[in-house]
PDB file of C-alpha atoms in Angstrom:
ATOM      1  CA  MET A   1     -14.818  51.009  12.053  1.00 45.00           C
ATOM      2  CA  ARG A   2     -12.441  49.461  14.556  1.00 44.00           C
ATOM      3  CA  ARG A   3     -15.385  48.266  16.681  1.00 45.00           C
ATOM      4  CA  THR A   4     -16.970  46.564  13.650  1.00 43.00           C
ATOM      5  CA  VAL A   5     -13.876  44.400  13.023  1.00 42.00           C
ATOM      6  CA  LEU A   6     -13.210  43.553  16.669  1.00 38.00           C
ATOM      7  CA  THR A   7     -16.782  42.519  17.509  1.00 39.00           C
ATOM      8  CA  PRO A   8     -16.849  39.405  15.251  1.00 42.00           C
ATOM      9  CA  LEU A   9     -13.351  38.369  16.403  1.00 38.00           C
ATOM     10  CA  LEU A  10     -14.351  38.778  20.051  1.00 37.00           C
ATOM     11  CA  ALA A  11     -17.486  36.713  19.460  1.00 40.00           C
ATOM     12  CA  LEU A  12     -15.404  33.934  17.891  1.00 40.00           C
ATOM     13  CA  ALA A  13     -12.945  33.950  20.782  1.00 41.00           C
ATOM     14  CA  LEU A  14     -15.706  33.792  23.395  1.00 40.00           C
ATOM     15  CA  THR A  15     -17.425  30.836  21.691  1.00 38.00           C
ATOM     16  CA  GLY A  16     -14.195  28.872  21.460  1.00 40.00           C
ATOM     17  CA  CYS A  17     -13.895  29.118  17.698  1.00 40.00           C
ATOM     18  CA  SER A  18     -10.696  30.284  16.121  1.00 37.00           C
ATOM     19  CA  PHE A  19      -9.239  30.422  12.660  1.00 43.00           C
ATOM     20  CA  VAL A  20      -5.723  30.562  14.068  1.00 41.00           C
ATOM     21  CA  GLY A  21      -4.490  27.074  15.025  1.00 41.00           C
ATOM     22  CA  GLN A  22      -7.747  25.441  14.018  1.00 46.00           C
ATOM     23  CA  ASP A  23      -7.357  21.682  13.647  1.00 60.00           C
ATOM     24  CA  THR A  24      -7.444  20.482  10.081  1.00 66.00           C
ATOM     25  CA  PRO A  25     -10.337  18.071   9.546  1.00 79.00           C
ATOM     26  CA  CYS A  26      -9.388  14.485   8.797  1.00 84.00           C
ATOM     27  CA  ALA A  27      -9.528  13.277   5.213  1.00 82.00           C
ATOM     28  CA  GLN A  28     -11.787  10.311   4.548  1.00 82.00           C
ATOM     29  CA  ALA A  29      -9.368   8.002   2.724  1.00 83.00           C
ATOM     30  CA  ASP A  30      -9.917   4.346   3.529  1.00 85.00           C
ATOM     31  CA  ALA A  31      -7.085   1.835   3.756  1.00 91.00           C
ATOM     32  CA  ASP A  32      -6.513  -1.734   4.860  1.00 93.00           C
ATOM     33  CA  SER A  33      -3.616  -3.434   6.574  1.00 95.00           C
ATOM     34  CA  ALA A  34      -1.979  -5.586   3.896  1.00 97.00           C
ATOM     35  CA  VAL A  35       1.134  -6.963   2.286  1.00 98.00           C
ATOM     36  CA  SER A  36       1.283  -5.912  -1.361  1.00 97.00           C
ATOM     37  CA  LEU A  37       3.246  -7.117  -4.346  1.00 97.00           C
ATOM     38  CA  VAL A  38       3.929  -5.162  -7.556  1.00 96.00           C
ATOM     39  CA  TRP A  39       5.617  -6.247 -10.789  1.00 95.00           C
ATOM     40  CA  ARG A  40       6.104  -5.288 -14.407  1.00 93.00           C
ATOM     41  CA  PRO A  41       4.056  -7.715 -16.550  1.00 94.00           C
ATOM     42  CA  SER A  42       6.709  -7.474 -19.271  1.00 92.00           C
ATOM     43  CA  ASP A  43       9.144  -9.157 -16.844  1.00 92.00           C
ATOM     44  CA  PHE A  44       7.163 -12.395 -17.100  1.00 92.00           C
ATOM     45  CA  GLY A  45       6.618 -12.740 -20.855  1.00 87.00           C
ATOM     46  CA  GLY A  46       3.577 -12.380 -23.067  1.00 80.00           C
ATOM     47  CA  ARG A  47      -0.038 -11.669 -22.195  1.00 86.00           C
ATOM     48  CA  ASP A  48      -0.900 -13.492 -18.969  1.00 86.00           C
ATOM     49  CA  ALA A  49       2.112 -15.782 -19.475  1.00 93.00           C
ATOM     50  CA  ALA A  50       2.365 -16.466 -15.758  1.00 96.00           C
ATOM     51  CA  THR A  51       0.340 -16.636 -12.567  1.00 97.00           C
ATOM     52  CA  VAL A  52       1.664 -14.566  -9.668  1.00 97.00           C
ATOM     53  CA  LYS A  53       0.762 -15.910  -6.224  1.00 98.00           C
ATOM     54  CA  LEU A  54       1.415 -14.086  -2.957  1.00 98.00           C
ATOM     55  CA  CYS A  55       0.957 -15.872   0.374  1.00 98.00           C
ATOM     56  CA  VAL A  56       1.138 -14.076   3.717  1.00 98.00           C
ATOM     57  CA  ASP A  57       0.904 -16.017   6.950  1.00 95.00           C
ATOM     58  CA  GLY A  58      -1.005 -18.812   5.192  1.00 94.00           C
ATOM     59  CA  THR A  59      -3.487 -16.648   3.243  1.00 97.00           C
ATOM     60  CA  CYS A  60      -2.906 -16.542  -0.524  1.00 98.00           C
ATOM     61  CA  ARG A  61      -4.053 -14.365  -3.432  1.00 98.00           C
ATOM     62  CA  GLU A  62      -3.096 -14.788  -7.074  1.00 97.00           C
ATOM     63  CA  ARG A  63      -3.645 -13.238 -10.459  1.00 96.00           C
ATOM     64  CA  ALA A  64      -2.412 -13.456 -14.026  1.00 96.00           C
ATOM     65  CA  SER A  65       0.804 -11.574 -14.752  1.00 95.00           C
ATOM     66  CA  GLY A  66      -1.038  -9.219 -17.123  1.00 93.00           C
ATOM     67  CA  ASP A  67      -0.534  -7.519 -20.441  1.00 91.00           C
ATOM     68  CA  PRO A  68       3.127  -6.625 -21.128  1.00 87.00           C
ATOM     69  CA  ASP A  69       1.939  -3.194 -22.323  1.00 87.00           C
ATOM     70  CA  ASP A  70       0.579  -2.411 -18.830  1.00 88.00           C
ATOM     71  CA  PRO A  71       3.045  -0.506 -16.639  1.00 90.00           C
ATOM     72  CA  PHE A  72       2.554  -2.735 -13.589  1.00 91.00           C
ATOM     73  CA  GLY A  73       0.521  -5.496 -11.977  1.00 94.00           C
ATOM     74  CA  SER A  74      -0.300  -5.923  -8.325  1.00 95.00           C
ATOM     75  CA  VAL A  75      -1.876  -8.211  -5.769  1.00 97.00           C
ATOM     76  CA  SER A  76      -2.424  -7.760  -2.019  1.00 97.00           C
ATOM     77  CA  VAL A  77      -3.186  -9.982   0.925  1.00 98.00           C
ATOM     78  CA  ARG A  78      -5.314  -8.211   3.528  1.00 97.00           C
ATOM     79  CA  LEU A  79      -4.318  -8.467   7.190  1.00 96.00           C
ATOM     80  CA  PRO A  80      -6.281  -7.817  10.392  1.00 93.00           C
ATOM     81  CA  ASP A  81      -6.201  -4.090  11.179  1.00 85.00           C
ATOM     82  CA  ASP A  82      -5.068  -4.786  14.739  1.00 90.00           C
ATOM     83  CA  ILE A  83      -2.022  -6.821  13.639  1.00 94.00           C
ATOM     84  CA  GLY A  84       0.364  -4.112  14.847  1.00 93.00           C
ATOM     85  CA  ALA A  85       4.086  -3.817  14.201  1.00 93.00           C
ATOM     86  CA  SER A  86       4.670  -7.512  13.693  1.00 94.00           C
ATOM     87  CA  THR A  87       6.653  -9.615  11.259  1.00 96.00           C
ATOM     88  CA  VAL A  88       4.791 -12.020   8.948  1.00 97.00           C
ATOM     89  CA  PRO A  89       5.992 -14.789   6.605  1.00 98.00           C
ATOM     90  CA  VAL A  90       5.676 -13.950   2.893  1.00 98.00           C
ATOM     91  CA  LYS A  91       5.941 -16.379  -0.016  1.00 98.00           C
ATOM     92  CA  LEU A  92       6.020 -15.616  -3.752  1.00 98.00           C
ATOM     93  CA  THR A  93       5.386 -18.176  -6.476  1.00 98.00           C
ATOM     94  CA  VAL A  94       5.302 -17.243 -10.165  1.00 97.00           C
ATOM     95  CA  THR A  95       4.114 -20.137 -12.309  1.00 97.00           C
ATOM     96  CA  SER A  96       4.251 -20.487 -16.106  1.00 95.00           C
ATOM     97  CA  ALA A  97       0.708 -20.469 -17.504  1.00 93.00           C
ATOM     98  CA  GLU A  98       1.861 -22.710 -20.364  1.00 91.00           C
ATOM     99  CA  THR A  99       3.646 -25.483 -18.463  1.00 93.00           C
ATOM    100  CA  GLY A 100       2.524 -24.998 -14.858  1.00 94.00           C
ATOM    101  CA  ASP A 101       6.173 -25.012 -13.759  1.00 95.00           C
ATOM    102  CA  PRO A 102       7.436 -22.511 -11.189  1.00 96.00           C
ATOM    103  CA  VAL A 103       9.379 -19.644 -12.774  1.00 94.00           C
ATOM    104  CA  VAL A 104      10.173 -17.771  -9.544  1.00 97.00           C
ATOM    105  CA  MET A 105       9.928 -18.970  -5.948  1.00 98.00           C
ATOM    106  CA  ASP A 106      11.024 -16.909  -2.964  1.00 98.00           C
ATOM    107  CA  SER A 107      10.111 -16.311   0.651  1.00 98.00           C
ATOM    108  CA  THR A 108      11.004 -13.862   3.391  1.00 97.00           C
ATOM    109  CA  ARG A 109       9.582 -12.233   6.482  1.00 97.00           C
ATOM    110  CA  ALA A 110       7.918  -8.830   6.178  1.00 96.00           C
ATOM    111  CA  ARG A 111       8.228  -6.268   8.928  1.00 96.00           C
ATOM    112  CA  LEU A 112       4.979  -4.284   8.874  1.00 97.00           C
ATOM    113  CA  THR A 113       5.157  -0.502   9.106  1.00 95.00           C
ATOM    114  CA  GLU A 114       2.549   1.829  10.522  1.00 95.00           C
ATOM    115  CA  GLN A 115       0.685   4.053   8.052  1.00 93.00           C
ATOM    116  CA  HIS A 116      -1.783   6.911   8.615  1.00 91.00           C
ATOM    117  CA  PRO A 117      -3.367   7.721   5.218  1.00 89.00           C
ATOM    118  CA  ASN A 118      -5.385  10.624   6.693  1.00 89.00           C
ATOM    119  CA  GLY A 119      -2.657  12.077   8.900  1.00 87.00           C
ATOM    120  CA  THR A 120      -1.073  10.991  12.176  1.00 86.00           C
ATOM    121  CA  SER A 121      -3.971  12.055  14.386  1.00 86.00           C
ATOM    122  CA  CYS A 122      -6.712  10.655  12.146  1.00 91.00           C
ATOM    123  CA  PRO A 123      -8.027   7.113  11.658  1.00 90.00           C
ATOM    124  CA  PRO A 124      -7.404   4.615  10.257  1.00 90.00           C
ATOM    125  CA  THR A 125      -4.053   3.248  11.385  1.00 92.00           C
ATOM    126  CA  VAL A 126      -2.950   0.436   9.081  1.00 94.00           C
ATOM    127  CA  TRP A 127       0.076  -1.865   8.909  1.00 96.00           C
ATOM    128  CA  THR A 128       1.674  -2.523   5.538  1.00 96.00           C
ATOM    129  CA  ALA A 129       4.614  -3.938   3.620  1.00 97.00           C
ATOM    130  CA  THR A 130       5.249  -3.833  -0.128  1.00 96.00           C
ATOM    131  CA  PHE A 131       7.499  -5.976  -2.316  1.00 97.00           C
ATOM    132  CA  ARG A 132       8.398  -6.196  -5.967  1.00 96.00           C
ATOM    133  CA  ALA A 133       8.335  -9.518  -7.834  1.00 96.00           C
ATOM    134  CA  ASP A 134      11.611  -9.563  -9.755  1.00 95.00           C
ATOM    135  CA  PRO A 135      12.082 -12.365 -12.338  1.00 95.00           C
ATOM    136  CA  ASP A 136      15.715 -12.906 -11.283  1.00 95.00           C
ATOM    137  CA  LYS A 137      15.821 -11.908  -7.613  1.00 96.00           C
ATOM    138  CA  GLY A 138      12.355 -12.890  -6.355  1.00 96.00           C
ATOM    139  CA  LEU A 139      11.008 -10.665  -3.587  1.00 97.00           C
ATOM    140  CA  THR A 140      12.768  -7.288  -3.614  1.00 95.00           C
ATOM    141  CA  SER A 141      12.109  -3.714  -2.611  1.00 92.00           C
ATOM    142  CA  PRO A 142       9.869  -1.728  -4.975  1.00 91.00           C
ATOM    143  CA  LYS A 143      12.070   1.360  -4.502  1.00 87.00           C
ATOM    144  CA  GLY A 144      13.398   2.639  -7.772  1.00 75.00           C
ATOM    145  CA  MET A 145      11.002   0.487  -9.802  1.00 71.00           C
ATOM    146  CA  ARG A 146      10.365   2.288 -13.053  1.00 67.00           C
ATOM    147  CA  LEU A 147       6.884   1.740 -14.399  1.00 55.00           C
ATOM    148  CA  GLN A 148       7.740   1.804 -18.112  1.00 49.00           C
TER     149      GLN A 148
END
């Protein structure tokens, strides 16, 4: 009986295979380097009451503020994957859909942080920053943002 158990384990050891310490295969999650912006649509009035525009290093994306019953809205500006740990200029403009007047304007510089969505030893490596669009404070941290 003892020989029966040891034979398969010996065969695994000789072929270089092992269950102990075996590397975990990488997940296949995809991700892009980007600066993202989140907000609560209810912060900006009624259904699509505003247009939220995010510009990063001269590239802009915008979308309607959304339905106030939705928990959050978001928009992202994609960055080159090889951008590295740099700092990029970020500009937020929220414009009233009714009048076209700016409701919120703010700008800052975003320090990009390294992310590994599939684990530290697995690709891809992406660089990201995330902000919240606050109706009173402009660009803020999304930490503590309740999605209700």
